[in-house]
């Protein structure tokens, strides 16, 4: 028969760190465990950093797991902070015992699907599409990460409701979770309202650090919300993530479609694949059931036809997303409509597109 101490250790092994999603016992966070004859248990837990924003969650989950063990009468959690040596060991463990950071998505055999969400011009709803696709893919049970690669016009953190900052473990960053999606954005590192005034080399380095200095774990899907156009960031992504595929977002408007064609045609020069085209703001559903084509018609089909010719490969129209108030409100509130109003016209269309990308 196992002792009380052994049963408590087994229970602690079921508690995962809320951010890293690995057992706290595996991460070396459990400093000590004592169990008295009367069932009084004291657990010493070392947090990765002082002032960890999730220390209350860790305390609660450790207490609940140990309290459920037979013969435990009371539980007390004593929090501490990892030493420099412990953090160094943790960092190397998370990196697979590699001393230097590496881009995990560029390694041979990486199973992660990488989609670069691109547009020719701004204002087509690319970030809104990215946020809703991310939470929908996570709802399907996939491990999802999002990089806000729009260094100048970052908005993904707000749209996903990511309010906490990344946790720093020496030179490694643990990205916050929002609706079960790991997210990193330049907006987490600059004061509110401060502009970013960077040129090509610094933009490239920022994207590289988001890939190498952030602990992503084992992702099924990585989405990158690219800035509009075909500038430095798009080129950096093609170099750093050679297996990434482009998803082009456009509106039905002819002017938007013309520019969107260029965003997809970059694949001809970079060797990336094009996963497909999404037409956003396709129509506005009227009370009588009719559709009002606010921005015209045919933009998505025009882009797919043009890219199919340019790339000599069939490019699919992944879906048409109608104008939907719940989608706009979800982006402002940090709760994407795909979660809160999954059956609304816009959210339903985005969920169907996510299913295609997951397949």
Coordinates of C-alpha atoms in Angstrom, one line a residue:
X1 CA 0.0 0.0 0.0
X2 CA 1.4 3.4 -1.0
X3 CA 2.1 5.9 1.8
X4 CA 0.3 9.3 2.1
X5 CA 3.4 11.1 0.9
X6 CA 3.6 9.0 -2.2
X7 CA -0.1 9.6 -2.9
X8 CA 0.4 13.4 -2.5
X9 CA 3.3 13.4 -4.9
X10 CA 1.2 11.5 -7.4
X11 CA -1.6 14.1 -7.0
X12 CA 0.9 16.9 -7.5
X13 CA 2.0 15.4 -10.8
X14 CA -1.5 16.0 -12.2
X15 CA -1.2 19.8 -11.6
X16 CA 0.0 21.7 -14.7
X17 CA 1.6 25.1 -14.7
X18 CA -1.2 27.4 -16.1
X19 CA 1.1 29.0 -18.7
X20 CA 3.6 26.3 -19.7
X21 CA 1.0 23.5 -19.4
X22 CA 3.5 21.0 -18.0
X23 CA 3.3 19.2 -14.6
X24 CA 4.8 21.3 -11.8
X25 CA 6.7 18.3 -10.6
X26 CA 8.3 17.9 -14.0
X27 CA 9.3 21.5 -14.0
X28 CA 11.0 21.4 -10.6
X29 CA 8.5 23.7 -9.0
X30 CA 7.7 21.4 -6.1
X31 CA 10.3 22.3 -3.5
X32 CA 9.2 20.1 -0.6
X33 CA 6.3 18.0 0.6
X34 CA 5.6 17.1 4.2
X35 CA 2.8 15.0 5.5
X36 CA 2.0 14.7 9.3
X37 CA 0.4 11.6 10.9
X38 CA -2.9 13.6 11.3
X39 CA -3.1 14.2 7.6
X40 CA -1.8 17.8 7.7
X41 CA 0.1 18.4 4.4
X42 CA 2.4 21.3 3.6
X43 CA 3.6 21.8 0.0
X44 CA 6.4 24.1 -0.9
X45 CA 6.1 25.5 -4.5
X46 CA 8.7 27.6 -6.2
X47 CA 7.2 30.1 -8.8
X48 CA 9.2 30.8 -11.9
X49 CA 9.3 34.5 -11.2
X50 CA 8.5 36.7 -8.2
X51 CA 5.1 38.3 -8.4
X52 CA 3.8 35.6 -10.8
X53 CA 0.3 36.7 -11.9
X54 CA -1.0 33.2 -11.7
X55 CA 0.2 32.3 -8.2
X56 CA -3.4 32.3 -6.9
X57 CA -4.4 29.8 -9.6
X58 CA -1.4 27.6 -8.8
X59 CA -2.2 27.7 -5.1
X60 CA -5.8 26.8 -5.7
X61 CA -5.1 23.9 -8.1
X62 CA -2.4 22.5 -5.8
X63 CA -4.7 22.7 -2.8
X64 CA -7.6 21.1 -4.7
X65 CA -5.4 18.2 -6.0
X66 CA -3.9 17.4 -2.6
X67 CA -7.1 17.8 -0.7
X68 CA -8.7 15.1 -2.8
X69 CA -6.1 12.5 -1.6
X70 CA -7.5 10.0 0.9
X71 CA -6.4 10.7 4.5
X72 CA -5.5 14.3 3.9
X73 CA -7.1 16.5 6.5
X74 CA -5.7 19.9 5.6
X75 CA -3.4 21.5 2.9
X76 CA -1.1 24.5 3.2
X77 CA 0.8 25.8 0.2
X78 CA 4.0 27.8 0.9
X79 CA 5.2 29.8 -2.1
X80 CA 8.7 30.6 -3.0
X81 CA 10.7 31.7 -6.1
X82 CA 13.1 29.7 -8.2
X83 CA 16.8 30.4 -7.9
X84 CA 18.9 31.5 -10.9
X85 CA 20.1 27.9 -11.1
X86 CA 16.6 26.5 -11.1
X87 CA 15.5 28.9 -13.8
X88 CA 18.5 28.0 -16.0
X89 CA 17.7 24.3 -15.6
X90 CA 14.1 24.9 -16.5
X91 CA 15.0 27.0 -19.5
X92 CA 17.3 24.3 -20.9
X93 CA 14.7 21.6 -20.2
X94 CA 12.0 23.5 -22.2
X95 CA 14.5 24.0 -25.0
X96 CA 15.2 20.3 -25.1
X97 CA 18.6 20.7 -23.4
X98 CA 19.8 23.0 -26.2
X99 CA 21.9 25.8 -24.7
X100 CA 21.0 28.3 -27.4
X101 CA 17.5 29.3 -28.6
X102 CA 16.3 27.8 -31.9
X103 CA 13.4 28.4 -34.2
X104 CA 11.4 25.2 -33.5
X105 CA 9.2 25.7 -36.6
X106 CA 12.2 25.6 -38.9
X107 CA 13.5 22.3 -37.6
X108 CA 13.2 19.2 -39.9
X109 CA 10.1 17.3 -39.2
X110 CA 8.3 20.1 -37.4
X111 CA 4.6 19.0 -37.2
X112 CA 3.3 22.6 -36.8
X113 CA 1.1 24.0 -39.5
X114 CA 2.1 27.6 -40.0
X115 CA -0.3 30.0 -41.7
X116 CA 0.7 33.6 -42.5
X117 CA -2.5 35.7 -42.6
X118 CA -1.9 38.4 -45.2
X119 CA -3.7 41.2 -47.0
X120 CA -2.7 43.7 -49.7
X121 CA -4.1 46.7 -47.8
X122 CA -5.2 47.6 -44.3
X123 CA -8.8 47.7 -43.1
X124 CA -10.0 44.4 -44.6
X125 CA -10.4 42.7 -41.2
X126 CA -7.3 40.5 -41.3
X127 CA -6.7 40.7 -37.6
X128 CA -10.3 40.0 -36.8
X129 CA -10.1 36.9 -39.0
X130 CA -6.9 35.8 -37.4
X131 CA -8.4 36.1 -33.8
X132 CA -11.5 34.1 -34.7
X133 CA -9.6 31.4 -36.6
X134 CA -7.3 31.0 -33.6
X135 CA -10.0 30.5 -30.9
X136 CA -12.0 28.2 -33.2
X137 CA -8.9 26.0 -33.9
X138 CA -8.3 25.9 -30.1
X139 CA -11.9 24.9 -29.5
X140 CA -11.3 21.9 -31.9
X141 CA -8.7 20.7 -29.4
X142 CA -5.6 21.9 -31.2
X143 CA -2.7 23.6 -29.6
X144 CA -2.6 27.1 -31.2
X145 CA -0.2 30.0 -31.1
X146 CA -0.6 33.5 -32.6
X147 CA 2.2 35.9 -33.4
X148 CA 1.2 39.5 -34.0
X149 CA 3.7 40.2 -36.7
X150 CA 2.1 43.6 -37.5
X151 CA 4.8 45.4 -35.5
X152 CA 3.5 48.8 -36.3
X153 CA -0.2 48.2 -36.1
X154 CA -0.5 45.5 -33.5
X155 CA -4.0 44.6 -32.3
X156 CA -4.2 40.9 -31.7
X157 CA -3.6 41.0 -28.0
X158 CA -6.7 43.3 -27.6
X159 CA -8.8 41.2 -29.9
X160 CA -8.0 38.0 -28.0
X161 CA -8.3 39.6 -24.6
X162 CA -4.7 38.9 -23.7
X163 CA -4.3 41.2 -20.7
X164 CA -1.3 39.6 -18.9
X165 CA 2.3 40.0 -19.9
X166 CA 4.7 37.3 -20.9
X167 CA 6.6 35.7 -18.1
X168 CA 10.4 36.0 -18.4
X169 CA 12.5 33.0 -17.4
X170 CA 16.0 34.4 -17.9
X171 CA 16.1 35.1 -21.7
X172 CA 13.1 33.0 -22.4
X173 CA 9.5 34.3 -22.6
X174 CA 6.4 32.3 -21.7
X175 CA 3.5 33.7 -23.7
X176 CA 0.2 34.4 -22.0
X177 CA -2.9 32.4 -22.8
X178 CA -6.1 33.9 -24.0
X179 CA -9.0 31.6 -24.7
X180 CA -6.6 28.7 -24.7
X181 CA -4.5 30.4 -27.4
X182 CA -0.8 31.4 -26.8
X183 CA -0.2 34.9 -28.0
X184 CA 2.7 37.2 -28.4
X185 CA 2.6 40.8 -29.6
X186 CA 4.9 43.9 -29.7
X187 CA 2.0 45.6 -27.9
X188 CA 3.0 43.7 -24.7
X189 CA 6.4 45.5 -24.7
X190 CA 5.7 49.1 -25.4
X191 CA 3.8 51.8 -23.5
X192 CA 0.2 52.6 -24.6
X193 CA 0.2 55.0 -27.6
X194 CA 4.0 54.8 -28.3
X195 CA 4.7 54.3 -32.0
X196 CA 7.3 51.8 -33.3
X197 CA 9.9 53.5 -35.6
X198 CA 11.9 50.6 -36.9
X199 CA 13.4 49.7 -40.3
X200 CA 14.0 46.3 -41.9
X201 CA 16.8 44.7 -39.8
X202 CA 15.0 45.5 -36.5
X203 CA 11.7 44.2 -37.9
X204 CA 13.4 41.0 -38.9
X205 CA 15.1 40.6 -35.5
X206 CA 11.7 41.1 -33.8
X207 CA 10.0 38.3 -35.7
X208 CA 13.1 36.1 -35.2
X209 CA 12.9 36.7 -31.4
X210 CA 9.1 35.9 -31.4
X211 CA 10.0 32.5 -32.9
X212 CA 13.2 31.7 -30.9
X213 CA 13.0 33.4 -27.6
X214 CA 9.4 32.5 -26.9
X215 CA 8.5 29.0 -25.5
X216 CA 5.7 27.8 -27.7
X217 CA 5.7 24.2 -26.6
X218 CA 4.2 21.6 -29.1
X219 CA 1.9 23.6 -31.3
X220 CA -0.4 22.1 -33.9
X221 CA -1.0 25.4 -35.6
X222 CA 0.8 28.8 -35.6
X223 CA -0.9 31.8 -37.1
X224 CA 1.0 35.0 -38.0
X225 CA -1.0 38.2 -38.4
X226 CA 1.1 40.0 -41.0
X227 CA 1.1 43.7 -41.7
X228 CA -0.6 44.8 -44.9
X229 CA 1.4 44.6 -48.1
X230 CA 4.6 42.8 -49.2
X231 CA 7.2 44.6 -47.2
X232 CA 10.0 43.6 -44.8
X233 CA 8.0 41.4 -42.4
X234 CA 6.4 39.3 -45.2
X235 CA 9.9 38.6 -46.5
X236 CA 11.3 37.8 -43.1
X237 CA 8.5 35.3 -42.5
X238 CA 9.2 33.6 -45.8
X239 CA 12.9 33.3 -44.8
X240 CA 12.4 32.2 -41.2
X241 CA 9.4 30.0 -41.8
X242 CA 10.0 28.3 -45.1
X243 CA 7.1 25.9 -44.7
X244 CA 4.5 28.6 -43.9
X245 CA 1.5 29.0 -46.2
X246 CA -0.2 32.2 -47.0
X247 CA -3.9 32.9 -46.4
X248 CA -4.9 36.0 -48.3
X249 CA -7.7 38.2 -46.8
X250 CA -9.6 40.6 -49.1
X251 CA -13.0 42.3 -49.4
X252 CA -15.3 42.1 -52.5
X253 CA -14.2 45.6 -53.5
X254 CA -12.2 45.6 -56.8
X255 CA -9.5 48.0 -55.4
X256 CA -8.9 45.7 -52.4
X257 CA -8.8 42.6 -54.6
X258 CA -6.2 44.1 -56.9
X259 CA -3.9 44.8 -54.0
X260 CA -4.6 41.4 -52.3
X261 CA -3.4 39.7 -55.5
X262 CA 0.1 41.1 -54.9
X263 CA 0.1 39.8 -51.3
X264 CA -0.6 36.3 -52.5
X265 CA 1.7 36.5 -55.5
X266 CA 4.7 37.0 -53.2
X267 CA 4.6 33.2 -52.9
X268 CA 5.8 32.9 -56.4
X269 CA 9.1 34.5 -55.4
X270 CA 9.5 33.1 -51.9
X271 CA 8.4 29.5 -52.6
X272 CA 5.6 29.5 -50.0
X273 CA 2.4 27.8 -50.6
X274 CA -1.0 29.6 -50.7
X275 CA -3.6 27.9 -48.5
X276 CA -6.4 29.9 -49.9
X277 CA -8.3 33.2 -50.0
X278 CA -10.9 34.6 -47.5
X279 CA -13.3 37.2 -48.7
X280 CA -14.3 39.3 -45.7
X281 CA -17.2 41.8 -45.4
X282 CA -18.9 40.0 -48.3
X283 CA -22.4 41.3 -47.7
X284 CA -24.8 42.7 -45.1
X285 CA -27.8 40.4 -44.3
X286 CA -31.1 42.4 -44.4
X287 CA -34.1 41.9 -42.2
X288 CA -36.0 40.5 -45.2
X289 CA -33.3 37.9 -45.8
X290 CA -31.8 39.7 -48.8
X291 CA -28.1 40.5 -49.0
X292 CA -26.8 44.0 -49.4
X293 CA -23.4 44.0 -51.2
X294 CA -21.9 47.0 -49.4
X295 CA -18.5 46.7 -50.9
X296 CA -19.4 45.2 -54.2
X297 CA -19.1 41.6 -55.3
X298 CA -16.6 39.1 -56.7
X299 CA -13.3 40.2 -55.0
X300 CA -12.6 36.8 -53.5
X301 CA -13.2 35.0 -56.8
X302 CA -11.1 37.5 -58.7
X303 CA -8.1 37.0 -56.3
X304 CA -8.3 33.1 -56.4
X305 CA -8.5 33.2 -60.2
X306 CA -5.5 35.6 -60.5
X307 CA -3.4 33.6 -58.0
X308 CA -4.2 30.3 -59.6
X309 CA -2.9 31.6 -62.9
X310 CA 0.2 33.3 -61.4
X311 CA 1.2 30.3 -59.3
X312 CA 0.1 27.7 -61.9
X313 CA -1.8 25.9 -59.1
X314 CA -5.4 25.9 -58.0
X315 CA -6.0 28.4 -55.2
X316 CA -9.2 27.9 -53.2
X317 CA -11.7 30.4 -52.0
X318 CA -11.9 29.2 -48.4
X319 CA -15.0 31.2 -47.6
X320 CA -17.0 34.4 -47.6
X321 CA -17.6 36.2 -44.3
X322 CA -20.5 38.6 -44.1
X323 CA -20.6 41.8 -42.2
X324 CA -21.7 40.9 -38.7
X325 CA -22.0 43.3 -35.7
X326 CA -21.2 40.5 -33.2
X327 CA -17.8 39.9 -34.9
X328 CA -16.9 43.6 -34.6
X329 CA -18.1 43.8 -31.0
X330 CA -16.1 40.6 -30.1
X331 CA -12.9 42.2 -31.4
X332 CA -13.4 45.3 -29.3
X333 CA -14.3 43.3 -26.2
X334 CA -11.5 40.7 -26.5
X335 CA -14.0 37.9 -26.8
X336 CA -14.1 36.7 -30.4
X337 CA -17.6 36.1 -31.8
X338 CA -16.6 32.5 -32.7
X339 CA -16.7 31.9 -29.0
X340 CA -19.6 34.1 -27.8
X341 CA -21.9 33.9 -30.9
X342 CA -20.8 30.8 -32.8
X343 CA -24.0 30.6 -34.8
X344 CA -24.0 34.3 -36.0
X345 CA -23.5 34.6 -39.8
X346 CA -20.0 36.0 -39.5
X347 CA -18.8 33.6 -36.8
X348 CA -20.3 30.6 -38.5
X349 CA -18.4 31.4 -41.7
X350 CA -15.1 31.8 -39.9
X351 CA -15.6 28.5 -38.0
X352 CA -16.2 26.7 -41.4
X353 CA -12.9 28.2 -42.7
X354 CA -11.1 27.1 -39.6
X355 CA -12.3 23.6 -40.2
X356 CA -10.7 23.7 -43.7
X357 CA -7.4 24.9 -42.3
X358 CA -7.4 22.3 -39.6
X359 CA -8.0 19.5 -42.1

